[in-house]
Structures are given as C-alpha cells and as structure tokens.
Amino acid sequence: MVTDQLKEEGISDTRVLGAMRQVPRHLFVPPGLRDLAYGPRPLPIGEGQTISQPYIVGFMTEILRLSPGDRVLEVGTGSGYQAAVAATIAAEVYTIEIVESLAAGAKRSLAALGFRNVHVRQGDGYYGWEDKAPFDAIIVTCAGGHIPPPLLRQLKNGGRMIMPVGGPFMTQNLVSIEKDGNGVVSARNVLPVAFVRLIGH
Amino acid sequence: MIPAVLLVSAAALADEIVLIRLLSVRFWPHFVPMIVSQAMLGFGAAGVAIQLSRRGLGTRPHRAFAWSVLLSAPAFDLAYRASLRVPFDPFLLMWEPSAWPAFALFFCLLSVPFFLAGFAVSVPLAFSLGQPGAVYGASFAGSAAGALLALPAFSLLPTESLLRVPSCLCLCAAVFVLRGRAGRLRVGRAAAFAAFLLVLALPPPGPSPSPYKDLAATQRLPGARTLAVRSGPSGDYRALLAPGIHIAPGLSLRFDGDMPPQAAVFADGESRGIVPEGGGKKPPAYLDYFPAALAYRLVPGPAVLQFGLRGSEGVLAAARGGAASVTVVEPAPEYAALVADDLCAFAGGWPASLRPEILAEGARNVLARETRRFDVIEIAGISSPTFSSVGIHATGETFLLTREGIGAAFQRLSERGVLSITGWIKVPPRESVKVLRTIRAHLEGAGFSPASSRVLVIRGWASFAIAARRRPFSREDIAQAERHCDTMGFEVVWPPPVAAPGREEPERKAFREAAAAAVAGPAGGWEDGLFDLRPVTDDSPYFHRFLKFRSLPEFRRILGSQWVPFVEWGVVFLLLSLAVSLLLAAAFLLLPLAFASHRTGTGGIPSALYFTALGLAYIVIELTFLKLGILVLGDAIRAAAAAIGGFAFFSGLGSALSGRWESVRAMKGRIFPGIALLATAGFFLLTLAAPHLLACGGSWRVGAFLAALAPPAFLMGMPFPAALSRLSRTVPSAIPFAIGVNGFFSVAGATLASVGALWAGFRGTLLAGVALYLLAGALFGRLDSGARAGR
C-alpha cells in the first residue's frame, strides 16, 4: 500500500509514510471487509460513513505537516484510522465524533491498539474542543460545506487545517486553510497529484 | 373476471409510479428506467411461464387465473418490504463484490408483483377465458386508471403508505375471484384473501433512505427530530431540527459571528435548503457572506425572481440584499406549504418588509407565461458539495439550464437586470464552465457581442457566482464587484485583474483560465477535452452529464486508482443496472426457452430480429415521449403517469383491435409506416409546440401531450399481437420464443432509451426507435421463415 498507493502518487513525507506503514488499517474496517482494507478504495464502516482510501488519508496528513510536538484536533472521528495515523506522528490528538456508535467503536479500536495520546469524545465538533485549544492542526471531515468559525478561532497562529469535500466514497477535493503568524486566515483547494495531472487537459 | 383484470392492471401500473417515488426517496430520482425494466421483466417472464406450462395450465386455467390475482394482492407490499431487507445500496456496487448479487436480488424481488399481475392478465388471453376484446379492454382501461389513481394518492397519502394503492386495488380484484365457476365460495381462496387482508394491517415501512443520503445522515444526529412532513406528486418533503445542523456551503472565512439554529429541509431525502430559526424576524447576518450576494451589490433594490425555494434562505438573503420584491418559482406546493406554514413559527414567518410571491409551477412554465421583468434572476446551487456532488444527477433532466432555458431567463430581465448563477467549484471546473458557455452562446446568438463584457465571475474559497446581463458591465459595476470581494475575502475571476496574478495555486489558475476561455476564448473547439462541457439543449437536457465515453481510457491511464470521482455516479449506475437487468432477463426469459426448445421450438432469424426490434422500439419511443413530457408537464412523476398510462391505454386499444389489420399487406403497408410517421410527427409537433404549450394551463398541456402520443401508441399496440396471431397459425410452438425475445429486449430497451437520450438526444433516440419499427415492418412477412417446430 505504502509503495504502490502513496509513494508512487507523490506522497514523500517520511513521517506520514512511516505512520501509514505502522497503523494496521484492517483493524479499523468492519471484519467482513478486512481483505479489502489495503486496497485503493474507501470502505463503508456503518452509519453511512466511510473510511477514506489510503491515498487520501496520507495526502491529508502530509498537507498538515505534523511534527512530534503538535496538538491535533479532528472533527469527525469515523473509524478512528485518521486519528491513529495523526497520533503516530503528533503528540496529542483530540477527536470528536457526533455519532455515538462510531465514537464508541473508534474509542475501542484505538484503545485496543494502545493509542494513549488519542482522546475521543462524542459530541458536536462544530464548536471544537475549547478547553484543549489552541491546536497546531485541525482535520475537519464533516462541516456542512463551510469552515466553522469556532474552529478557526481554535487554530493556532501558524496552524494548518484540512477539509475534504465530496459525497460518500468520493473525495472531490481538499480545502487547506492556513492561519499566518498574524492570525490572517487563507484557504485554497489543494489537489492530489492525480487531480493536478487532470487539470492540464 | 373482467373487473379483476381491470383492477390488477390498474394495480400494476400504479405500482410502477409509486415505486418511482419510493426509490427516489430511498436512493435517487433516476430509477425510472430500472423500474420499467423490472416491470418488463415481470410481464415477460409471466408470458414465457404461461407458454412453457400451457399443457398443465390448460387443464385448469380458471384456477390459475384466480390464484395469480389472489397472490398479486399481497405481493406489491411484501415484495417492497422484502427489498428493504436486501443489503443493496447503489453506492456499494463499485466497491463491494457482494453488492452485485444483492442488486440482482433487489431487482428480482420488485419484479415479482409484475410477474403475478402479468400472469393474471395473460392467462385469460392465452386460454380464451373471455372475449379477447373485453380482456384487452379491461387491461388497458385498468392501466389508465392506475395512472390516474396514483397521482391523487401522492397528495392524499404519506409516502410510506403509497403502496396501499396497488395493494388495495388488487384486494378489490381478488374479491371477484373468490367464487368458483359454479358460483360457490371457495374456502381456500377466501382464507387466502383474509390472510392477505392482514397485510394491510401491517404498519407501512418507513421511507428508509440510503444511509449515505443527506436525510439519513441528519436523522442520525443526536437530538434530531422531525419538525414537519409533507408529500405530493412532486416529492417527499421533510424538515428536521438538530443541534448538529450547521449548513452554509461556501461561507466566507471573514464571517466570525454565530449562526442561529437551523432546520434542514429535504426533498426526497436530499438537502434542499435551510430555515434559520427566527430568520423572518431578523434575517441572519451570515447570509451576506456568500458570493451569491454579488447580484445585490450590483443592482440596488431589485425585483427578484428566484428558482427553487431554498428553505427560507433565498428569501432572507434577498431581504438582507435590499430586494424590493421577491418572486419564487417552486413547482412543489407541498414544499412551499412546509416552509411557509409548517415552519412558520420556527422561522418567524417571512420578513415583514419582503413577503415572497410563490408560484407553484415549473420554471420553464413561469418563464414562458410571465410578462413581468426582473432586476435579479437567481439560479442558485447548480453544483453542490454534498450528496449531489458525485454526479448522481448526471442522468436527470434539467430544462432550466439548457440554452433554451437560459435564453428564456434572459428574456425576463429588466434593462438593468442581472442573471445570477451560483455553485460549488469542482476540480477540474465543470458546471461553471458549461454554464458560462451556455450564457455566451445565448448572448452572442442573440446579437449581444462580445459576451465577455457582459459577464462577471467571482469566487470564494470553494464557490462561484456568475452575473450576466445583456448590457455590458461598466467600470463602476466592476469596481463594485471588487469592493464586495475585498470585504468578503472573495476574488474577481472575470474580467481579469489589471495586475497579472503572481504565483497561483494550480486549482485557482485552472478555474481562472477555464472561466476566461469559456467567456472570451476562441468560439468552438468545445468538443475537445476530457469532459463534455458543451452547452446542452432541450433535446438532451443533461446539464450535469460531463462524461465522455472516449475519455474513459484516458481517466484510467492518468488517474490510476483515483479516477472514480470524475465519473458521474448516475451514469455508472445506469450502465450497471443495464448489465444486471440483461443478466436477469437472460436467466428468466431466454434460458428457460433454451432448455425447453426441444419441445417448444424456436423462431428463425427473421422472427428473432422482428421481436428484438419490437421489444426495443416500443420502450424506446415510450420513454422518449416520457422525457419530453417532463418539459411539457413540468415534472417527472406527472410525465411518467401520463406517458406510461397513456401508452398502456392507447396501445391496449390498438392490441384489442389489431385483428382487423393483421394481414401482411395491411401491416407492411399501413401499420408500420403509420407508426413511423405518427411517432415522428407527434414527437416533432410536440417539440415545436413546447415553447407555446409551456405558457398554457396544466390540463391543456396534458391534453396536448396525450394527443401527440395517442395515434402512434394506438398503432404500436398492433405489431406484437398481430405477429403472435400469425405465428399461432404457422408455427405456434415458436410463440414462447417470441415472447421471451421480446421481453428480453424490452428490459434492455428501458435503459438503452436513457443512454440514447444522454448521448444522442431525444430526437436521435426517437428516430432509432422509428427505424426499428421500419425494420420490423420489413420482416413481418417472413416471421415463420427458418422457424423450427418443437415436438
């Protein structure tokens, strides 16, 4: 997976590649789909949610430029896989899932794998995790097509945020938000390598 | 027996129309070809089954008839309930191998009621249980009644109870078969009837939307509760409130305030707008922070025309923009009532300063009829970041975004008026480019050149707004747009900034260049590129279809495992459903014939081609009329009811009377040429009359639509029974083969008609159907040639 789907498609951050190699993705998908866990595809995890394909997870993590001391907020825990990848690199990951069963499942999976630096909470991620803010990086996977103002406030100056946009199973594009040293926020659509190749046509 | 045939036929047709709605809510609106395929499969399989078991059935045909009627009664309800238990979701077809057998099972289950109903109607004909003319008459009258009954049922019953309509019709039919031929009540049948009555006592299953639909996602939010439900022929509308609802696609990053609690409104399970709490009393400030507000900066105090009620947000945004008046075109009165009445207390009513006028008509009907002019005409959200973003609407007809539709919108603009179109930016750009090209084609075609001086394009971080008008934008207009962008953190994309942009992100550069090329690049060359971004017309109104078949190898080559997001899901599903339906049709229609060919016999190549042509041609012409009916009648359900019911009625009439014209000379000389002539003439006359018809009242439009389809439909009812009658005299054992082949290609034709409309347009598809009828006509005299009798 790492060689075929990540390196070949342009992901080069050794921390990201290492984390993706280390985290057992198959333990975050339903038992019946484990054979497909490392394939280049998203998979259903129940409750109408999916686990993104490995490339998208790797690409989003790379965009965030995570460092070992970083504190990360994730909104939309889903299976917990993205949190696990981020937690392999960063110091602390705070992740919020609004659907109770998913939050509980992710908590179990992460605990079973010994991720003590991931903190899962069931709740409305729109308002962030105020008492643990500010964050160096924020991943938003469900935001009603906009960037919640409370999350922007909880992003450190110099922090990075990433938000995938698209329908179920299909990430159409990724929005990267950065807050500069003066607190000025900017957003841009960042493109996976394959998308970049395509827009040349 | 005759009343039972009538009621069963009515039930089968009502079930087709009801399933269109139920599957729209459960999945999405483009299941029409699949439902028609399912019906064709059921009817075809019934015909094959009867022919293959003629000897057995022939001993007690009355009994077979009675039990097929009885079993039909619970089948409509139970088959749908069973389908809910099948773990099928169209989204999984691409990812999970197990989804394929689930889809096949789902398809088969919904075909069962059609099989039973088809059996009930065909047994009396196959075994001459009554006057054939009376049986045919009852069948076609029943079909028309089913279509007529289904429409009011949409208004009278909640969506989840709609299957009561075919079930009740069939239970009424069953009453007529409880007695034997001697008039005595049959205990077994009465007991079955009583048992089946209990099915009606079962609580109806919920709408059960796919877990990937917007409605299901919102229902899962903690504390979610339904505020209001309405349903009618146009759709199923629900408003939900949950603390976790925060919807504002494309909101500017400059907005730092709070958003009020929102109720989300869904149409057939898809997000269709927001109602902010108390917004009517004080329209919330966040509504200023979208690119769409550009139109209100360019035209102060406008009279506004909006297409589609987006909850209350559109009206509230107009109020914040200082609109003098707002007229909203909302074809679904149920949706308007839900927002205006049911959510009135939550929404705080409409703003006192701006009470909207809501017109419950189709967009093109209003544009054709309206004489007023407007300062801002808004078409919002032509692409979205949610469920719709994956191309599920690629196979849906959108007559507002055709060249004719955009042209009609320009006609209603005042001198200072602006057409405002907004949407979500796709990567690579698609909807934005296609609509800009459509605007340009209209402006330049109408003599307003160059279009580039009459178009403004701005963008936010992920959404765009286009303002277009006939008069060129002035420097002051452009300066006004720049000020709006500076305030909100947006940027002007067209006209290009005076200073050359520095280093740009690839996506920003791609969007800017694509917009510039669409507005001011060389005209023509629009066939190039990986996506089909040519303006669409009323003849093939598939604005959201971008896929080119010839690009598929290129997608695979350059994108490897990433190609899926660029392939529209609606098209993928259409093709997948074609594959599955063909497999099933082969299994249920052709395979039994192959196994039984030693005793049933087979037709020769001419008869195989004849029944292939008939199977394809009938359904292709019927569905092409249906699609044109969506424009003329204003929505898909009414068009489906009128087209399916109308064709069933008039073709049934033709079938009943076919005996008078079944000679080779009459068929070849009159009937087939007549079909070709009348289908072509009816379709083209309706197309030519459409611009005028759109301004007429609903009953006139229905009348004109039925008048156009009635003559060809009447003649189209004749070739099938005429050919069977001919075979029955020459090679009767080849009849099962004929029915099987015809059924197989009818199943295929339903999907092929949609594929044809997508790529060849309505005219091309209709003419293909006509050509097939002419081919069948050429073969009619050789039906028994090469046929082989069974033992």
CSV table of N, CA, C and O in Angstrom, one decimal, chain B residues 102-146:
chain,number,residue,atom,x,y,z
B,102,ALA,N,-26.7,-8.8,-4.4
B,102,ALA,CA,-27.8,-8.1,-3.7
B,102,ALA,C,-28.6,-7.3,-4.6
B,102,ALA,O,-29.8,-7.2,-4.5
B,103,PHE,N,-27.9,-6.6,-5.6
B,103,PHE,CA,-28.7,-5.8,-6.5
B,103,PHE,C,-29.6,-6.7,-7.4
B,103,PHE,O,-30.7,-6.4,-7.6
B,104,ALA,N,-29.1,-7.9,-7.8
B,104,ALA,CA,-29.8,-8.8,-8.6
B,104,ALA,C,-31.1,-9.2,-7.8
B,104,ALA,O,-32.2,-9.3,-8.4
B,105,LEU,N,-30.9,-9.5,-6.5
B,105,LEU,CA,-32.0,-10.0,-5.7
B,105,LEU,C,-33.0,-8.9,-5.5
B,105,LEU,O,-34.2,-9.1,-5.6
B,106,PHE,N,-32.5,-7.7,-5.3
B,106,PHE,CA,-33.4,-6.5,-5.2
B,106,PHE,C,-34.2,-6.3,-6.4
B,106,PHE,O,-35.4,-6.1,-6.4
B,107,PHE,N,-33.6,-6.4,-7.6
B,107,PHE,CA,-34.2,-6.3,-8.9
B,107,PHE,C,-35.3,-7.3,-9.0
B,107,PHE,O,-36.4,-7.0,-9.4
B,108,CYS,N,-35.0,-8.6,-8.7
B,108,CYS,CA,-35.9,-9.7,-8.9
B,108,CYS,C,-37.1,-9.5,-8.0
B,108,CYS,O,-38.3,-9.7,-8.4
B,109,LEU,N,-36.9,-9.1,-6.7
B,109,LEU,CA,-38.0,-9.0,-5.8
B,109,LEU,C,-39.0,-8.0,-6.2
B,109,LEU,O,-40.2,-8.3,-6.2
B,110,LEU,N,-38.5,-6.9,-6.7
B,110,LEU,CA,-39.5,-5.9,-7.2
B,110,LEU,C,-40.2,-6.3,-8.5
B,110,LEU,O,-41.2,-5.7,-8.9
B,111,SER,N,-39.6,-7.3,-9.2
B,111,SER,CA,-40.3,-7.8,-10.4
B,111,SER,C,-41.4,-8.8,-10.1
B,111,SER,O,-42.3,-9.0,-11.0
B,112,VAL,N,-41.4,-9.3,-8.9
B,112,VAL,CA,-42.4,-10.4,-8.6
B,112,VAL,C,-43.8,-9.9,-8.8
B,112,VAL,O,-44.6,-10.6,-9.4
B,113,PRO,N,-44.2,-8.8,-8.2
B,113,PRO,CA,-45.6,-8.4,-8.4
B,113,PRO,C,-46.0,-8.2,-9.8
B,113,PRO,O,-47.1,-8.5,-10.2
B,114,PHE,N,-45.0,-7.7,-10.6
B,114,PHE,CA,-45.3,-7.6,-12.1
B,114,PHE,C,-45.5,-8.9,-12.7
B,114,PHE,O,-46.3,-9.1,-13.7
B,115,PHE,N,-44.7,-9.9,-12.3
B,115,PHE,CA,-44.8,-11.3,-12.8
B,115,PHE,C,-46.3,-11.8,-12.5
B,115,PHE,O,-46.9,-12.3,-13.4
B,116,LEU,N,-46.7,-11.6,-11.3
B,116,LEU,CA,-48.0,-12.2,-10.9
B,116,LEU,C,-49.1,-11.4,-11.6
B,116,LEU,O,-50.1,-12.0,-12.1
B,117,ALA,N,-49.0,-10.1,-11.7
B,117,ALA,CA,-50.0,-9.3,-12.4
B,117,ALA,C,-50.0,-9.7,-13.9
B,117,ALA,O,-51.1,-9.8,-14.5
B,118,GLY,N,-48.8,-9.8,-14.4
B,118,GLY,CA,-48.8,-10.2,-15.8
B,118,GLY,C,-49.4,-11.5,-16.1
B,118,GLY,O,-50.1,-11.8,-17.1
B,119,PHE,N,-49.2,-12.4,-15.2
B,119,PHE,CA,-49.7,-13.8,-15.2
B,119,PHE,C,-51.3,-13.7,-15.2
B,119,PHE,O,-52.0,-14.3,-16.0
B,120,ALA,N,-51.8,-12.9,-14.3
B,120,ALA,CA,-53.2,-12.8,-14.1
B,120,ALA,C,-53.9,-12.2,-15.4
B,120,ALA,O,-55.0,-12.6,-15.8
B,121,VAL,N,-53.2,-11.3,-16.0
B,121,VAL,CA,-53.8,-10.6,-17.2
B,121,VAL,C,-53.6,-11.5,-18.5
B,121,VAL,O,-54.5,-11.6,-19.3
B,122,SER,N,-52.5,-12.3,-18.5
B,122,SER,CA,-52.2,-13.1,-19.7
B,122,SER,C,-53.0,-14.4,-19.8
B,122,SER,O,-53.3,-14.9,-20.9
B,123,VAL,N,-53.3,-15.0,-18.6
B,123,VAL,CA,-54.0,-16.3,-18.6
B,123,VAL,C,-55.3,-16.2,-19.4
B,123,VAL,O,-55.6,-17.1,-20.2
B,124,PRO,N,-56.1,-15.3,-19.1
B,124,PRO,CA,-57.4,-15.2,-19.8
B,124,PRO,C,-57.2,-15.1,-21.3
B,124,PRO,O,-58.0,-15.6,-22.1
B,125,LEU,N,-56.1,-14.4,-21.7
B,125,LEU,CA,-55.9,-14.2,-23.2
B,125,LEU,C,-55.3,-15.5,-23.7
B,125,LEU,O,-55.7,-15.9,-24.8
B,126,ALA,N,-54.4,-16.2,-23.0
B,126,ALA,CA,-53.8,-17.4,-23.5
B,126,ALA,C,-54.8,-18.5,-23.7
B,126,ALA,O,-54.6,-19.4,-24.5
B,127,PHE,N,-55.8,-18.5,-22.8
B,127,PHE,CA,-56.7,-19.7,-22.8
B,127,PHE,C,-58.1,-19.3,-23.1
B,127,PHE,O,-59.1,-20.0,-22.8
B,128,SER,N,-58.2,-18.1,-23.7
B,128,SER,CA,-59.5,-17.7,-24.2
B,128,SER,C,-60.6,-17.8,-23.1
B,128,SER,O,-61.7,-18.4,-23.4
B,129,LEU,N,-60.4,-17.3,-22.0
B,129,LEU,CA,-61.3,-17.4,-20.9
B,129,LEU,C,-62.5,-16.4,-21.0
B,129,LEU,O,-63.5,-16.5,-20.3
B,130,GLY,N,-62.3,-15.4,-21.8
B,130,GLY,CA,-63.4,-14.5,-22.1
B,130,GLY,C,-63.2,-13.9,-23.5
B,130,GLY,O,-62.4,-14.4,-24.2
B,131,GLN,N,-64.0,-13.0,-23.8
B,131,GLN,CA,-63.9,-12.3,-25.1
B,131,GLN,C,-62.5,-11.6,-25.1
B,131,GLN,O,-62.3,-10.8,-24.3
B,132,PRO,N,-61.6,-11.9,-26.1
B,132,PRO,CA,-60.3,-11.3,-26.1
B,132,PRO,C,-60.4,-9.7,-26.1
B,132,PRO,O,-59.7,-9.1,-25.3
B,133,GLY,N,-61.4,-9.2,-26.8
B,133,GLY,CA,-61.5,-7.8,-26.9
B,133,GLY,C,-61.9,-7.2,-25.5
B,133,GLY,O,-61.3,-6.2,-25.1
B,134,ALA,N,-62.7,-7.9,-24.8
B,134,ALA,CA,-63.1,-7.4,-23.4
B,134,ALA,C,-61.9,-7.5,-22.5
B,134,ALA,O,-61.7,-6.6,-21.6
B,135,VAL,N,-61.2,-8.6,-22.6
B,135,VAL,CA,-60.0,-8.7,-21.7
B,135,VAL,C,-59.0,-7.6,-22.0
B,135,VAL,O,-58.5,-6.9,-21.1
B,136,TYR,N,-58.7,-7.4,-23.3
B,136,TYR,CA,-57.8,-6.3,-23.7
B,136,TYR,C,-58.3,-5.0,-23.2
B,136,TYR,O,-57.6,-4.2,-22.6
B,137,GLY,N,-59.6,-4.8,-23.4
B,137,GLY,CA,-60.2,-3.5,-23.0
B,137,GLY,C,-60.1,-3.3,-21.5
B,137,GLY,O,-59.7,-2.2,-21.1
B,138,ALA,N,-60.3,-4.4,-20.7
B,138,ALA,CA,-60.2,-4.2,-19.3
B,138,ALA,C,-58.8,-3.9,-18.9
B,138,ALA,O,-58.5,-3.1,-18.0
B,139,SER,N,-57.8,-4.6,-19.6
B,139,SER,CA,-56.4,-4.4,-19.2
B,139,SER,C,-56.0,-2.9,-19.5
B,139,SER,O,-55.4,-2.3,-18.7
B,140,PHE,N,-56.3,-2.4,-20.7
B,140,PHE,CA,-55.9,-1.1,-21.0
B,140,PHE,C,-56.6,0.0,-20.2
B,140,PHE,O,-56.1,1.0,-19.7
B,141,ALA,N,-57.9,-0.3,-20.0
B,141,ALA,CA,-58.7,0.7,-19.1
B,141,ALA,C,-58.1,0.7,-17.7
B,141,ALA,O,-58.0,1.8,-17.1
B,142,GLY,N,-57.7,-0.5,-17.2
B,142,GLY,CA,-57.1,-0.6,-15.9
B,142,GLY,C,-55.8,0.1,-15.8
B,142,GLY,O,-55.5,0.9,-14.8
B,143,SER,N,-55.0,0.0,-16.8
B,143,SER,CA,-53.7,0.7,-16.8
B,143,SER,C,-53.9,2.2,-16.7
B,143,SER,O,-53.2,2.9,-16.0
B,144,ALA,N,-54.8,2.7,-17.5
B,144,ALA,CA,-55.0,4.1,-17.5
B,144,ALA,C,-55.6,4.6,-16.1
B,144,ALA,O,-55.2,5.6,-15.6
B,145,ALA,N,-56.4,3.7,-15.6
B,145,ALA,CA,-57.0,4.0,-14.2
B,145,ALA,C,-55.9,4.0,-13.2
B,145,ALA,O,-55.9,4.9,-12.3
B,146,GLY,N,-55.0,3.1,-13.3
B,146,GLY,CA,-53.9,3.0,-12.3
B,146,GLY,C,-53.0,4.3,-12.4
B,146,GLY,O,-52.7,4.8,-11.3
